[in-house]
């Protein structure tokens, strides 16, 4: 054993040992409890960042800990390998996305391996490989036949210069990110997953996930957005346009029906088209609305604009004529694409009515009173008693809801309805680097799914996209085909799937990654699923997790899995944050400097008082801690940290910095501290084993000092076990080990029992650190004389008898001031303690000439004597 801690050697040896033994390859072992620990797989962007390191370290620590609890632990890893960055890199560097992606994967895999993760690499899954996406295509064809996937027109952002469809995030201020051209909206055919058919189940299922953070469940509930309301129908007779009909609206406030003063429809609404027939101005307005952004968030915040039409509808209860407006704040794809406007109680309607001088009629008595004057007050949106509503006056919200429904039903002009905000999931992308949609378009047969024996539809991997539309649409050898149904010449679909589709089922594929007989081997999938612990970033709280839950139910309904939810417990890890430094340039812009290039000056309390750039010695501003990012230039490269200090130091630092769900602040001092601590552990162990392995510990013959040391060992074991087992609080568990180390370093080494005791202590340190610093623990465990590797050791259990104290030290106070201490037998009575305290010489000194009024005994802690 080297005298000094040499992480490079230790880590290489431990990793080689695990590789050679295939230590983390698992198979189904009936009867042994399983534990499926999964961290969200990475996008192969090029190299790991600190967020990855944190995510995978947390997952690994949990996986290793569960293994020590005796479980059969599955921890797989793979690559979320399709996506736009590969296309962008391809265009920039003129390399095929496939090549770029595979090279990144190869490099990042070496990085992950250097972290010493207990991963079963035999199960590696790469989503851009045909053996993976083949099953995605297979499921697609099944769902298409079932009607769970269907085709309809969808609106996309069209870049007229690049002749391509853009994602919302590629449209900046209404212009294409590359071309700068004004973006148009286009309607094109797309494929949709009918996720809305599962809306209620996706909502209800959240109630059965006690292991998920409340915050994530709330975000999902809001996204699904169930609202109970009323469908109200407004009849219209328009002889001028030869149309009679009803305008359907959805409202969550039927109690305000008597306050409706106009109706408004979306620009895409058929009634808007009808009204614009002979109205050039309205046509122009509709065209303007259609050209705007397709992002819902933009629609909500943009300035409210509208145009009156010549049309009127009838109020369903009063028959009053209400004007029809076309308004940009009404969304076509929500509810019925039309609203009954109640300016007195809805802020958007209020803003609109104020702008266009439409009547405002208050019909609810709110805490703001009976009137609705400008400006808008939040109180106007409250529920309250109805006023100005004829027969409905005096009813409260619920009463009015029911009464309005009765009145509407009588006229057949409305009924209550449940409505979801959730939309069907459009998965067509006009991109190259994605999973081909397995559909063949035939003039005679229509959309024909590719038959199972012709799957997979392989994506050619040698293509370099140029940004001008999808390359697949220009590759006849890809799209030319024959119809599987009639044998006529046909055209293959050239759109690919949204990359969220691949990440919606990878967790299931890991159970049988090489299975050729189907998407998953049901036996294996049901053996491992659901995932016991899923770990990843909060940025995936909504879409990824919702889609994965949806897919799990689709797979269940295909008979592939028996469970309904994929992830029993979810841990959303906090961000890695770091200090930022900048200078403001003459043009007002900021230049950000990497913390590694900045020197700090601190005051006596270690508070930073000055920061200077090392290269020029001039000051820089301190910008506060922020999430590590390229834009703030405050990232720390994990690889250089691993190279410098070793993986165990990085892992220890990450786990010690904060609990997994809180943000962790990067600090060089913290990393150095973690490294120093590991060197201390090494030094103590080294000095100990250099003198040989001691004989067994004789628990019964320990002297008082030895009992104190042994108590510290077992306290640490108990506390660390609780911290880790209950809330994954590895940071406080590490603090326990540090406290124990302080005791062990000071423990006298006089006789053989002292050495045996230190041996027990070092074993505890090694085991408690094993999930966190696995390489160091691997080495130490051998040195401490164990033939079996530490990964196969059990998590330590404390010895209750070691915690029992023979004597307790009590603090003595006189009138609240600390005056001394006494040692008492642990089972001493109150009377004995009081008597001993009264006769303590310090007490006598400080109470001399006074009368003792009261003696307060807090057992195990203190005695306070009140005297005057
Ligand atoms: C009348 C009313 C009066 C409304 C009132 C609100 C307050 P949630 O809760 O999100 O489901 N709405 C309906 N369809 C719309 C569309 N396509 N575009 C824009 N807004 C639409 O919202 C339901 C409410 O949003 C509905 O209730 C409707 O306005 C509006 F004092 O109807 B309400
Ligand atoms: Zn055909």
Coordinates of C-alpha atoms in Angstrom, one line a residue, residues 471-733:
X471 CA -32.7 15.6 -47.4
X472 CA -34.9 12.5 -47.4
X473 CA -37.4 14.2 -49.6
X474 CA -34.6 14.6 -52.2
X475 CA -33.4 11.0 -52.0
X476 CA -35.4 8.9 -54.5
X477 CA -33.6 5.7 -53.3
X478 CA -35.2 6.4 -49.9
X479 CA -38.7 7.5 -50.9
X480 CA -39.4 5.5 -54.0
X481 CA -41.1 2.2 -53.1
X482 CA -44.1 0.0 -54.0
X483 CA -47.3 -0.1 -52.1
X484 CA -47.4 -3.2 -49.8
X485 CA -51.1 -3.5 -50.4
X486 CA -51.6 -3.1 -54.2
X487 CA -48.0 -3.3 -55.5
X488 CA -48.3 0.0 -57.4
X489 CA -45.5 2.5 -57.3
X490 CA -45.8 4.6 -54.1
X491 CA -43.9 7.2 -52.0
X492 CA -42.5 6.6 -48.6
X493 CA -43.1 9.2 -45.9
X494 CA -40.0 11.4 -45.5
X495 CA -40.9 13.0 -42.2
X496 CA -39.2 11.6 -39.0
X497 CA -40.5 11.3 -35.5
X498 CA -40.2 13.8 -32.7
X499 CA -37.1 12.7 -30.7
X500 CA -39.3 12.6 -27.5
X501 CA -40.7 9.3 -29.0
X502 CA -37.4 7.5 -28.5
X503 CA -37.0 8.7 -24.9
X504 CA -40.6 7.6 -24.1
X505 CA -39.8 3.9 -24.0
X506 CA -36.0 3.3 -23.6
X507 CA -36.4 2.4 -19.9
X508 CA -38.5 -0.6 -21.0
X509 CA -36.0 -1.7 -23.7
X510 CA -33.2 -1.9 -21.2
X511 CA -34.9 -4.9 -19.7
X512 CA -34.3 -6.9 -22.8
X513 CA -32.1 -4.7 -25.0
X514 CA -31.1 -7.4 -27.5
X515 CA -34.5 -9.1 -27.8
X516 CA -35.4 -9.8 -31.4
X517 CA -38.9 -11.1 -30.9
X518 CA -40.5 -7.7 -30.1
X519 CA -40.3 -4.3 -28.6
X520 CA -39.6 -5.8 -25.2
X521 CA -39.6 -9.4 -23.8
X522 CA -42.6 -9.2 -21.6
X523 CA -41.1 -11.5 -19.0
X524 CA -38.0 -9.4 -18.6
X525 CA -39.9 -6.1 -18.8
X526 CA -42.2 -7.2 -16.0
X527 CA -39.3 -8.6 -14.0
X528 CA -37.6 -5.2 -13.8
X529 CA -40.4 -2.6 -14.3
X530 CA -41.5 -0.2 -13.0
X531 CA -38.3 1.7 -12.5
X532 CA -37.7 1.9 -8.7
X533 CA -35.8 5.2 -8.8
X534 CA -35.7 7.6 -11.8
X535 CA -33.3 10.5 -11.6
X536 CA -33.1 13.5 -13.9
X537 CA -33.4 17.2 -14.3
X538 CA -36.5 19.2 -13.5
X539 CA -36.5 20.5 -17.1
X540 CA -38.1 17.2 -18.0
X541 CA -40.9 17.5 -15.4
X542 CA -43.6 17.9 -18.0
X543 CA -43.1 16.6 -21.5
X544 CA -40.6 13.8 -21.2
X545 CA -42.3 12.4 -18.1
X546 CA -45.8 12.7 -19.5
X547 CA -44.9 11.1 -22.8
X548 CA -43.1 8.2 -21.0
X549 CA -46.1 7.7 -18.8
X550 CA -48.3 7.7 -21.9
X551 CA -46.1 5.2 -23.7
X552 CA -46.1 2.9 -20.7
X553 CA -49.9 2.8 -20.9
X554 CA -49.7 2.2 -24.7
X555 CA -47.3 -0.7 -24.1
X556 CA -49.6 -2.0 -21.3
X557 CA -52.5 -1.9 -23.7
X558 CA -50.5 -3.8 -26.2
X559 CA -49.9 -6.5 -23.6
X560 CA -46.2 -5.8 -23.3
X561 CA -46.1 -4.7 -19.6
X562 CA -48.5 -5.2 -16.8
X563 CA -47.8 -2.1 -14.7
X564 CA -49.5 1.2 -15.5
X565 CA -46.8 3.7 -14.4
X566 CA -43.1 3.5 -15.4
X567 CA -41.4 5.3 -12.5
X568 CA -42.3 4.6 -8.9
X569 CA -40.0 7.1 -7.4
X570 CA -38.7 10.3 -9.1
X571 CA -35.8 12.4 -8.0
X572 CA -35.3 15.7 -9.7
X573 CA -31.7 16.7 -9.0
X574 CA -30.8 20.3 -8.3
X575 CA -28.6 22.3 -10.6
X576 CA -24.9 22.7 -10.4
X577 CA -24.3 26.4 -9.9
X578 CA -21.1 28.5 -9.8
X579 CA -20.0 32.1 -9.3
X580 CA -20.0 34.3 -12.4
X581 CA -17.6 37.2 -13.2
X582 CA -18.0 39.8 -15.9
X583 CA -17.0 43.2 -17.3
X584 CA -19.3 45.6 -18.9
X585 CA -18.1 46.6 -22.3
X586 CA -18.3 50.1 -23.9
X587 CA -21.3 49.1 -25.9
X588 CA -23.2 48.0 -22.8
X589 CA -22.7 44.3 -23.5
X590 CA -21.2 41.9 -20.9
X591 CA -18.1 39.8 -21.3
X592 CA -18.1 36.8 -18.9
X593 CA -15.0 35.3 -17.5
X594 CA -14.5 31.7 -16.4
X595 CA -14.0 31.3 -12.6
X596 CA -10.8 29.4 -13.4
X597 CA -9.3 32.6 -14.8
X598 CA -10.2 34.8 -11.9
X599 CA -8.2 35.5 -8.7
X600 CA -10.1 36.2 -5.5
X601 CA -9.2 38.2 -2.5
X602 CA -11.0 37.4 0.7
X603 CA -11.5 39.1 4.1
X604 CA -10.9 37.4 7.5
X605 CA -14.3 35.7 7.3
X606 CA -13.4 34.2 3.9
X607 CA -15.9 36.5 2.2
X608 CA -14.7 37.5 -1.3
X609 CA -14.0 41.2 -1.4
X610 CA -12.2 41.6 -4.7
X611 CA -12.0 39.6 -8.0
X612 CA -9.4 40.2 -10.7
X613 CA -8.7 38.7 -14.0
X614 CA -5.5 36.7 -13.8
X615 CA -4.3 37.7 -17.3
X616 CA -4.4 41.4 -16.8
X617 CA -4.7 41.9 -13.0
X618 CA -7.6 44.3 -13.5
X619 CA -10.8 43.9 -11.5
X620 CA -13.9 42.1 -12.7
X621 CA -17.5 42.4 -11.4
X622 CA -18.9 39.5 -9.3
X623 CA -22.2 38.5 -10.9
X624 CA -23.6 36.0 -8.3
X625 CA -24.0 32.3 -8.6
X626 CA -25.9 30.9 -11.6
X627 CA -26.5 27.6 -13.2
X628 CA -23.3 26.5 -15.0
X629 CA -23.8 27.5 -18.6
X630 CA -22.0 28.4 -21.7
X631 CA -23.7 31.8 -21.8
X632 CA -22.3 32.9 -18.4
X633 CA -19.0 31.1 -19.0
X634 CA -19.0 29.7 -15.5
X635 CA -18.8 26.0 -16.4
X636 CA -16.1 23.7 -14.9
X637 CA -15.0 20.9 -17.1
X638 CA -15.5 17.6 -15.3
X639 CA -12.8 15.9 -17.1
X640 CA -10.1 18.2 -15.9
X641 CA -11.4 17.7 -12.4
X642 CA -11.3 13.9 -12.7
X643 CA -7.8 14.1 -14.2
X644 CA -6.6 16.3 -11.4
X645 CA -8.2 14.8 -8.3
X646 CA -9.7 11.5 -9.4
X647 CA -13.3 10.4 -9.8
X648 CA -13.8 9.7 -6.1
X649 CA -13.0 13.3 -5.1
X650 CA -15.5 14.6 -7.7
X651 CA -18.1 12.2 -6.5
X652 CA -17.5 13.0 -2.9
X653 CA -17.7 16.7 -3.5
X654 CA -20.9 16.4 -5.5
X655 CA -22.6 14.3 -2.8
X656 CA -21.3 16.4 0.1
X657 CA -22.2 19.8 -1.5
X658 CA -26.0 19.5 -0.8
X659 CA -28.9 17.0 -0.8
X660 CA -29.5 15.6 -4.3
X661 CA -32.6 17.7 -5.0
X662 CA -31.0 21.0 -4.0
X663 CA -28.7 23.1 -6.1
X664 CA -25.0 22.4 -5.5
X665 CA -22.5 25.2 -5.6
X666 CA -19.3 24.4 -7.2
X667 CA -16.2 25.5 -5.3
X668 CA -12.6 24.8 -5.8
X669 CA -12.1 24.9 -2.0
X670 CA -14.9 22.3 -1.7
X671 CA -13.2 20.0 -4.2
X672 CA -9.9 20.4 -2.4
X673 CA -11.5 19.7 0.9
X674 CA -13.0 16.5 -0.4
X675 CA -9.6 15.5 -1.7
X676 CA -8.0 16.3 1.6
X677 CA -10.5 14.2 3.4
X678 CA -9.9 11.1 1.2
X679 CA -6.2 11.6 1.8
X680 CA -6.8 11.5 5.5
X681 CA -8.8 8.3 5.3
X682 CA -6.0 6.8 3.2
X683 CA -3.3 7.8 5.6
X684 CA -5.1 6.4 8.6
X685 CA -5.8 3.1 6.9
X686 CA -2.3 2.9 5.5
X687 CA -0.7 3.4 8.9
X688 CA -3.1 0.9 10.4
X689 CA -2.6 -2.0 7.9
X690 CA 1.1 -1.4 7.8
X691 CA 1.2 -3.0 11.2
X692 CA -0.7 -6.0 10.2
X693 CA -4.4 -7.0 10.6
X694 CA -5.2 -7.2 14.4
X695 CA -7.1 -10.0 16.0
X696 CA -10.8 -9.9 16.7
X697 CA -12.4 -7.2 18.9
X698 CA -13.3 -8.4 22.4
X699 CA -16.4 -6.3 22.9
X700 CA -16.9 -7.2 26.5
X701 CA -13.5 -6.2 27.8
X702 CA -13.4 -2.6 26.6
X703 CA -12.3 0.2 28.9
X704 CA -14.2 3.5 29.1
X705 CA -12.2 5.3 26.5
X706 CA -12.6 2.4 24.1
X707 CA -16.3 2.3 24.7
X708 CA -16.5 6.0 23.7
X709 CA -14.7 5.2 20.4
X710 CA -16.9 2.2 19.7
X711 CA -20.0 4.3 20.4
X712 CA -18.8 6.8 17.9
X713 CA -18.4 4.1 15.2
X714 CA -21.9 2.7 15.7
X715 CA -23.5 6.1 16.0
X716 CA -22.1 7.0 12.6
X717 CA -23.4 3.8 11.2
X718 CA -26.8 4.3 12.6
X719 CA -27.1 8.0 11.6
X720 CA -25.6 7.5 8.1
X721 CA -28.0 4.6 7.5
X722 CA -31.0 6.7 8.4
X723 CA -29.9 9.7 6.4
X724 CA -29.3 7.7 3.3
X725 CA -32.2 5.3 3.7
X726 CA -34.9 7.8 4.4
X727 CA -34.2 10.8 2.2
X728 CA -31.1 10.1 0.1
X729 CA -29.3 12.6 2.3
X730 CA -25.8 11.5 1.4
X731 CA -24.4 14.9 2.4
X732 CA -25.3 14.4 6.1
X733 CA -24.2 10.8 5.9

